């Protein structure tokens, strides 16, 4: 199974946020890590079924990433 990764940078005055989202094949989960000024601040893991199709995994990575990005933009 392929690994899908997304990364976004957001800047707000003096802070920089980096959001990285990828599927973790070994754990069967989508993991999102948020870095604030280069320091890991939060990691969220969302498990998914092992029998999931690659297209569904890609959609989960995209939606999870964009949800977290939107949440940070609203801060």
CSV table of C-alpha atoms in Angstrom, one decimal:
chain,number,residue,atom,x,y,z
A,1,UNK,CA,0.0,0.0,0.0
A,2,UNK,CA,1.2,3.5,-0.8
A,3,UNK,CA,2.0,6.2,1.7
A,4,UNK,CA,0.2,9.5,1.0
A,5,UNK,CA,1.6,12.7,2.5
A,6,UNK,CA,0.4,16.3,2.7
A,7,UNK,CA,2.2,19.3,4.2
A,8,UNK,CA,1.1,22.9,4.7
A,9,UNK,CA,2.8,25.9,6.3
A,10,UNK,CA,0.8,28.8,7.9
A,11,UNK,CA,2.4,31.9,9.2
A,12,UNK,CA,0.8,34.3,11.7
A,13,UNK,CA,2.8,37.3,12.7
A,14,UNK,CA,5.6,35.7,14.7
A,15,UNK,CA,4.6,32.1,14.6
A,16,UNK,CA,4.9,29.4,11.9
A,17,UNK,CA,2.7,26.4,11.9
A,18,UNK,CA,3.6,23.3,9.9
A,19,UNK,CA,0.9,20.6,9.4
A,20,UNK,CA,2.0,17.2,8.1
A,21,UNK,CA,-0.5,14.4,7.5
A,22,UNK,CA,0.2,10.9,6.2
A,23,UNK,CA,-1.2,7.4,6.3
A,24,UNK,CA,0.8,5.1,8.6
A,25,UNK,CA,0.6,1.7,6.8
A,26,UNK,CA,2.0,-0.3,9.8
A,27,UNK,CA,-0.5,1.1,12.3
A,28,UNK,CA,-3.5,1.4,9.9
A,29,UNK,CA,-4.1,5.0,10.7
A,30,UNK,CA,-4.0,8.6,9.4
A,31,UNK,CA,-1.5,10.7,11.5
A,32,UNK,CA,-1.4,14.5,11.6
A,33,UNK,CA,1.4,16.3,13.3
A,34,UNK,CA,1.4,20.0,14.0
A,35,UNK,CA,4.7,21.8,14.5
A,36,UNK,CA,4.8,25.3,16.0
A,37,UNK,CA,8.0,27.2,15.2
A,38,UNK,CA,9.6,23.9,14.4
A,39,UNK,CA,8.7,22.1,17.6
A,40,UNK,CA,6.1,19.2,17.5
A,41,UNK,CA,3.0,20.5,19.4
A,42,UNK,CA,0.4,17.8,18.7
A,43,UNK,CA,0.0,14.5,16.9
A,44,UNK,CA,-3.4,13.0,16.2
A,45,UNK,CA,-4.0,9.5,15.0
A,46,UNK,CA,-7.2,8.4,13.3
A,47,UNK,CA,-7.4,4.6,12.8
A,48,UNK,CA,-9.0,3.2,9.7
A,49,UNK,CA,-10.1,-0.3,8.6
A,50,UNK,CA,-7.4,-2.6,7.2
A,51,UNK,CA,-9.6,-3.4,4.2
A,52,UNK,CA,-9.8,0.1,3.0
A,53,UNK,CA,-9.1,1.0,-0.7
A,54,UNK,CA,-6.2,3.2,-1.7
A,55,UNK,CA,-8.6,6.0,-3.0
A,56,UNK,CA,-10.4,6.0,0.3
A,57,UNK,CA,-7.1,6.4,2.2
A,58,UNK,CA,-6.1,9.3,0.0
A,59,UNK,CA,-9.5,10.9,0.6
A,60,UNK,CA,-9.1,10.4,4.4
A,61,UNK,CA,-5.6,12.0,4.3
A,62,UNK,CA,-6.9,15.0,2.3
A,63,UNK,CA,-9.9,15.6,4.5
A,64,UNK,CA,-8.1,15.1,7.8
A,65,UNK,CA,-5.3,17.5,6.6
A,66,UNK,CA,-7.7,20.2,5.4
A,67,UNK,CA,-9.8,20.0,8.6
A,68,UNK,CA,-6.8,20.5,10.8
A,69,UNK,CA,-5.5,23.3,8.5
A,70,UNK,CA,-8.9,25.1,8.7
A,71,UNK,CA,-8.9,24.7,12.5
A,72,UNK,CA,-5.5,26.4,12.8
A,73,UNK,CA,-6.5,29.2,10.3
A,74,UNK,CA,-9.4,30.0,12.5
A,75,UNK,CA,-7.3,30.5,15.6
